[in-house]
């Protein structure tokens, strides 16, 4: 009997202890969220601080708090979609325009309507890139594309054609000045993002476009004769041909080939500019040259945008933020300070180009570019197409490899 | 020896005299004061955990979850406060963790494998319908834009919302759920915002924000299904929802194109007559379709078998090689005359101490055909990552290097537990070093090593990182990525099938995981029973 009552006492004591702990907890939580609303923004760590300080003015003007949280850029899309389903997504997040299709089919973002004066201040191609079915789903603020970087000591003039590039590079290689003609990542898995510039020049395509300029997933171009012919043309420079494009050159070593002076040409992006300025190499950038007598090389243009999560508890402020703040040149410029990318807001672009000639040149190198398709089907093409391209560079039959990739992609996107 | 072992196995043998006093008795009922206090603190902590779990469940209205949480807390109270449940006191924590971290995930994976959960099919039908309708609101070509001021009639928090709108000519209107009407006696600021209006309460930004949910559903009707909706705090536009759901026909009608999309509850999406579907779908049960999708696919069947063979060969050869190499090094360093053993041991253990992820990437670099260390140093021309057999060798080589220090550690420990006298006795009996090792040392070692070997095999069987970071499953043959690559394990192969770069197909992935789970379970059960047999023989 004695021990039973001891047990009961112990139980009551345990509950009482818990209750005290909880009551403290409760009052703490109660004080916080009463009046002040907090706008939660997800951003990659590189830009988080810049966004935090650039949003301070917005926060003050509207009497709210802004909390910028760090999420690795590659994880944002997946995390937002999962968090949206679980009901704890951020109010606003930063993302790439080619996520649009997937975000839309998961209902994770909210459509945005820009007043015409705001919309007019932004490059229309950029707005088009974050739109699907006539619906604007995010507000773009920067763009980026790949370009050709060359070592001006070795190659003073920008090559007009890919043939010229190979000729200059091969001469340097034969003279023993360099080891490689071109540092362009292929890797064992291929790199369709970079390869698209050459593939499009030689007439290949991934998806067709309909009359409105929307990407048409029913018109898959991977296994078509045009694309096969294009990859056969590229294979002339592959391992069995001139040896300019090789699987052993990959993302891990391409930059060091160029920066150590082992390659005169480098297919680079805005993300390499920082390293280039820090290196001893004298460099200049120009557009990636196309093949002689063929279309100009058309690199993919990627846009970065701010999105508003669907069903956010602060949707009014989140909309206000992306509609009236992200479109503001002051905001874009303060982000540029922290993370120099080419703005798509016309006024900001002009002011930035005046200070940094590279920005203007980079914008020029993207003139022949196309926005990367933003339809969800796009994601299914990377791996099969990349493997096929790597096999072709390695000397495999282009028709066989591309037709196989075509079938794999078609199966995945349900055709 | 057999009787000895059963004595330590935990269960009292037949005819065992009396139940031994269990040490936990000290903490039960009439134990010491410290014991009581510890118990009270732990139970209190556990209850707090329970309450912490219940609160979000309550908000979500998940009564099953609440019931479960309460039941678990009640069970814990009963077990630890009662005097009669001594064995349960030991078993409950383990069982709870087993349920939470093993059984529940397996069951959840199994239940997911019977659905079509994937991108575009994550939520409920209601969510799909509401996003279809929301995404179909289009602004007309020449529709009016307004400067918006949000107001209410009455209290800011609960009053009816009113849009005070100023058009490009500066005329002000009041928009309610009934429609648009002229706004008189209002003051309009320079930005176009209404600064004061009789009878309306203008809201501050945070007051507007507090009513975000109402705003989402609010539109000032302007006829023909059009409405004026807000965009941010200070602009509004006239838009028209082109797609509307009709419950009667369970379909979505597009008023622009006149197309009708009917709900297909088996596939979880709205389909038009021509087979075109709306992007936003919902989650439905699909029975065993996910399993049929790979079991009945001829490419899958063919590549599954070859992948399985390579998978077993990979796991077996890595296990065998790390064992041989680890044991050989351990034996060498076990020689008593050896000098500088500590230094050698540290050197050998180094690979084990480094991050395996970084090491895999480093190895990948070293295998590069043109710039890699191997080909450069040895003057070889091997296409390590591009040739099927070279890639297989590369994957095994890297894993043996990463895995043998662990075997070395275990073998060193086990060797030290074997009395040296046994070896010496064997030598006195005339056995050579090999015979002594083979018939005396090795059998004794295997007692300790066999479970480790099984664990190593099981680990390597599913060694995702090893393959994904080195070769990504490649190189691929002429059949492309749909069939397995030369170094694909089942886990990397299925990962590629289920999670391509953009579309996450959880249902399909779950079905494949269930299958791998079955394979690994069967392998483990078989090998565990084989080990028991081995141990009996050796004794």
CSV table of N, CA and C in Angstrom, one decimal, chain B residues 408-473:
chain,number,residue,atom,x,y,z
B,408,UNK,N,40.7,-3.5,-39.9
B,408,UNK,CA,42.0,-3.6,-39.2
B,408,UNK,C,41.8,-3.3,-37.7
B,409,UNK,N,41.0,-2.3,-37.4
B,409,UNK,CA,40.7,-2.0,-36.0
B,409,UNK,C,40.0,-3.2,-35.3
B,410,UNK,N,39.0,-3.7,-35.9
B,410,UNK,CA,38.3,-4.8,-35.3
B,410,UNK,C,39.1,-6.0,-35.1
B,411,UNK,N,39.9,-6.3,-36.2
B,411,UNK,CA,40.7,-7.5,-36.1
B,411,UNK,C,41.8,-7.4,-35.1
B,412,UNK,N,42.4,-6.2,-35.0
B,412,UNK,CA,43.4,-5.9,-33.9
B,412,UNK,C,42.8,-6.2,-32.5
B,413,UNK,N,41.6,-5.7,-32.3
B,413,UNK,CA,41.0,-5.9,-31.0
B,413,UNK,C,40.8,-7.4,-30.8
B,414,UNK,N,40.2,-8.1,-31.8
B,414,UNK,CA,39.9,-9.5,-31.7
B,414,UNK,C,41.2,-10.3,-31.5
B,415,UNK,N,42.3,-9.9,-32.2
B,415,UNK,CA,43.5,-10.7,-32.0
B,415,UNK,C,44.1,-10.6,-30.6
B,416,UNK,N,43.9,-9.4,-30.0
B,416,UNK,CA,44.5,-9.2,-28.7
B,416,UNK,C,43.7,-10.0,-27.6
B,417,UNK,N,42.4,-10.4,-28.0
B,417,UNK,CA,41.7,-11.2,-27.0
B,417,UNK,C,42.0,-12.7,-27.1
B,418,UNK,N,42.8,-13.0,-28.2
B,418,UNK,CA,43.1,-14.4,-28.3
B,418,UNK,C,44.5,-14.7,-27.6
B,419,UNK,N,44.5,-15.5,-26.6
B,419,UNK,CA,45.8,-15.8,-25.9
B,419,UNK,C,46.9,-16.3,-26.8
B,420,UNK,N,48.1,-15.7,-26.7
B,420,UNK,CA,49.2,-16.1,-27.6
B,420,UNK,C,49.6,-17.5,-27.3
B,421,UNK,N,49.2,-18.0,-26.1
B,421,UNK,CA,49.6,-19.4,-25.7
B,421,UNK,C,49.0,-20.4,-26.6
B,422,UNK,N,47.8,-20.1,-27.2
B,422,UNK,CA,47.2,-21.0,-28.1
B,422,UNK,C,48.0,-21.2,-29.3
B,423,UNK,N,48.5,-20.2,-29.8
B,423,UNK,CA,49.4,-20.3,-31.0
B,423,UNK,C,50.6,-21.0,-30.7
B,424,UNK,N,51.2,-20.7,-29.5
B,424,UNK,CA,52.4,-21.4,-29.1
B,424,UNK,C,52.2,-22.9,-28.9
B,425,UNK,N,51.0,-23.2,-28.3
B,425,UNK,CA,50.7,-24.6,-28.1
B,425,UNK,C,50.6,-25.3,-29.4
B,426,UNK,N,50.0,-24.7,-30.4
B,426,UNK,CA,49.8,-25.3,-31.7
B,426,UNK,C,51.2,-25.6,-32.3
B,427,UNK,N,52.1,-24.6,-32.1
B,427,UNK,CA,53.5,-24.8,-32.7
B,427,UNK,C,54.2,-25.9,-32.0
B,428,UNK,N,54.0,-26.1,-30.7
B,428,UNK,CA,54.6,-27.2,-30.0
B,428,UNK,C,54.0,-28.5,-30.5
B,429,UNK,N,52.8,-28.5,-30.9
B,429,UNK,CA,52.2,-29.7,-31.5
B,429,UNK,C,52.7,-30.0,-32.9
B,430,UNK,N,53.5,-29.1,-33.4
B,430,UNK,CA,54.1,-29.3,-34.7
B,430,UNK,C,53.4,-28.6,-35.9
B,431,UNK,N,52.5,-27.6,-35.6
B,431,UNK,CA,51.8,-26.9,-36.7
B,431,UNK,C,52.7,-25.8,-37.2
B,432,UNK,N,52.7,-25.6,-38.5
B,432,UNK,CA,53.4,-24.5,-39.1
B,432,UNK,C,52.6,-23.2,-38.8
B,433,UNK,N,53.2,-22.0,-39.1
B,433,UNK,CA,52.5,-20.8,-38.9
B,433,UNK,C,51.2,-20.7,-39.6
B,434,UNK,N,51.1,-21.2,-40.9
B,434,UNK,CA,49.9,-21.1,-41.6
B,434,UNK,C,48.8,-22.0,-41.0
B,435,UNK,N,49.3,-23.3,-40.6
B,435,UNK,CA,48.3,-24.2,-40.0
B,435,UNK,C,47.8,-23.6,-38.7
B,436,UNK,N,48.7,-23.0,-37.9
B,436,UNK,CA,48.3,-22.5,-36.6
B,436,UNK,C,47.3,-21.4,-36.8
B,437,UNK,N,47.5,-20.5,-37.9
B,437,UNK,CA,46.6,-19.4,-38.2
B,437,UNK,C,45.3,-20.0,-38.6
B,438,UNK,N,45.4,-20.9,-39.6
B,438,UNK,CA,44.1,-21.4,-40.2
B,438,UNK,C,43.2,-22.2,-39.2
B,439,UNK,N,43.9,-23.0,-38.3
B,439,UNK,CA,43.0,-23.8,-37.5
B,439,UNK,C,42.8,-23.3,-36.1
B,440,UNK,N,43.7,-22.4,-35.7
B,440,UNK,CA,43.5,-21.9,-34.3
B,440,UNK,C,43.1,-20.4,-34.2
B,441,UNK,N,43.9,-19.6,-34.9
B,441,UNK,CA,43.6,-18.2,-34.8
B,441,UNK,C,42.3,-17.8,-35.5
B,442,UNK,N,42.2,-18.2,-36.8
B,442,UNK,CA,41.1,-17.8,-37.6
B,442,UNK,C,39.8,-18.1,-37.1
B,443,UNK,N,39.6,-19.4,-36.7
B,443,UNK,CA,38.2,-19.8,-36.1
B,443,UNK,C,37.9,-18.9,-34.9
B,444,UNK,N,38.9,-18.6,-34.1
B,444,UNK,CA,38.6,-17.8,-32.9
B,444,UNK,C,38.2,-16.4,-33.3
B,445,UNK,N,39.0,-15.9,-34.3
B,445,UNK,CA,38.7,-14.5,-34.8
B,445,UNK,C,37.3,-14.4,-35.4
B,446,UNK,N,36.9,-15.5,-36.2
B,446,UNK,CA,35.7,-15.4,-36.9
B,446,UNK,C,34.5,-15.2,-36.0
B,447,UNK,N,34.6,-15.7,-34.7
B,447,UNK,CA,33.5,-15.5,-33.7
B,447,UNK,C,33.2,-14.0,-33.6
B,448,UNK,N,34.3,-13.2,-33.5
B,448,UNK,CA,34.1,-11.8,-33.4
B,448,UNK,C,33.8,-11.1,-34.7
B,449,UNK,N,34.5,-11.7,-35.8
B,449,UNK,CA,34.4,-11.0,-37.0
B,449,UNK,C,33.1,-11.2,-37.8
B,450,UNK,N,32.6,-12.4,-37.7
B,450,UNK,CA,31.4,-12.8,-38.6
B,450,UNK,C,30.3,-11.7,-38.6
B,451,UNK,N,29.8,-11.3,-37.4
B,451,UNK,CA,28.7,-10.3,-37.5
B,451,UNK,C,29.2,-9.0,-38.1
B,452,UNK,N,30.5,-8.6,-37.9
B,452,UNK,CA,31.0,-7.4,-38.5
B,452,UNK,C,31.0,-7.6,-40.1
B,453,UNK,N,31.4,-8.8,-40.5
B,453,UNK,CA,31.4,-9.0,-42.0
B,453,UNK,C,30.0,-8.9,-42.5
B,454,UNK,N,29.0,-9.4,-41.8
B,454,UNK,CA,27.6,-9.3,-42.3
B,454,UNK,C,27.2,-7.9,-42.4
B,455,UNK,N,27.6,-7.1,-41.3
B,455,UNK,CA,27.2,-5.7,-41.3
B,455,UNK,C,27.9,-5.0,-42.5
B,456,UNK,N,29.2,-5.3,-42.7
B,456,UNK,CA,29.9,-4.7,-43.8
B,456,UNK,C,29.2,-5.0,-45.2
B,457,UNK,N,28.8,-6.3,-45.3
B,457,UNK,CA,28.2,-6.6,-46.5
B,457,UNK,C,26.9,-5.9,-46.7
B,458,UNK,N,26.1,-5.8,-45.7
B,458,UNK,CA,24.8,-5.1,-45.8
B,458,UNK,C,25.0,-3.6,-46.1
B,459,UNK,N,26.0,-3.1,-45.4
B,459,UNK,CA,26.3,-1.6,-45.6
B,459,UNK,C,26.7,-1.4,-47.1
B,460,UNK,N,27.6,-2.2,-47.6
B,460,UNK,CA,28.0,-2.0,-49.0
B,460,UNK,C,27.0,-2.4,-50.0
B,461,UNK,N,26.1,-3.3,-49.6
B,461,UNK,CA,25.0,-3.6,-50.5
B,461,UNK,C,24.2,-2.3,-50.8
B,462,UNK,N,24.1,-1.5,-49.9
B,462,UNK,CA,23.3,-0.2,-50.1
B,462,UNK,C,24.3,1.0,-50.0
B,463,UNK,N,25.5,0.8,-50.4
B,463,UNK,CA,26.5,1.9,-50.3
B,463,UNK,C,26.2,3.0,-51.4
B,464,UNK,N,25.2,3.8,-51.2
B,464,UNK,CA,24.8,4.8,-52.2
B,464,UNK,C,25.9,5.8,-52.5
B,465,UNK,N,26.6,6.3,-51.5
B,465,UNK,CA,27.6,7.4,-51.7
B,465,UNK,C,28.7,6.8,-52.6
B,466,UNK,N,29.1,5.6,-52.3
B,466,UNK,CA,30.3,5.1,-53.0
B,466,UNK,C,30.1,5.1,-54.5
B,467,UNK,N,29.0,4.8,-54.9
B,467,UNK,CA,28.7,4.8,-56.4
B,467,UNK,C,28.3,6.2,-56.9
B,468,UNK,N,27.4,6.8,-56.2
B,468,UNK,CA,26.9,8.1,-56.7
B,468,UNK,C,28.0,9.1,-56.8
B,469,UNK,N,28.9,9.2,-55.8
B,469,UNK,CA,29.9,10.2,-55.9
B,469,UNK,C,31.1,9.8,-56.8
B,470,UNK,N,31.3,8.6,-57.0
B,470,UNK,CA,32.4,8.2,-57.9
B,470,UNK,C,32.0,8.2,-59.4
B,471,UNK,N,30.9,7.5,-59.7
B,471,UNK,CA,30.6,7.2,-61.1
B,471,UNK,C,29.1,7.6,-61.4
B,472,UNK,N,28.3,7.9,-60.4
B,472,UNK,CA,26.9,8.1,-60.6
B,472,UNK,C,26.2,6.9,-61.3
B,473,UNK,N,26.8,5.8,-61.1
B,473,UNK,CA,26.2,4.6,-61.7
B,473,UNK,C,26.8,4.3,-63.1
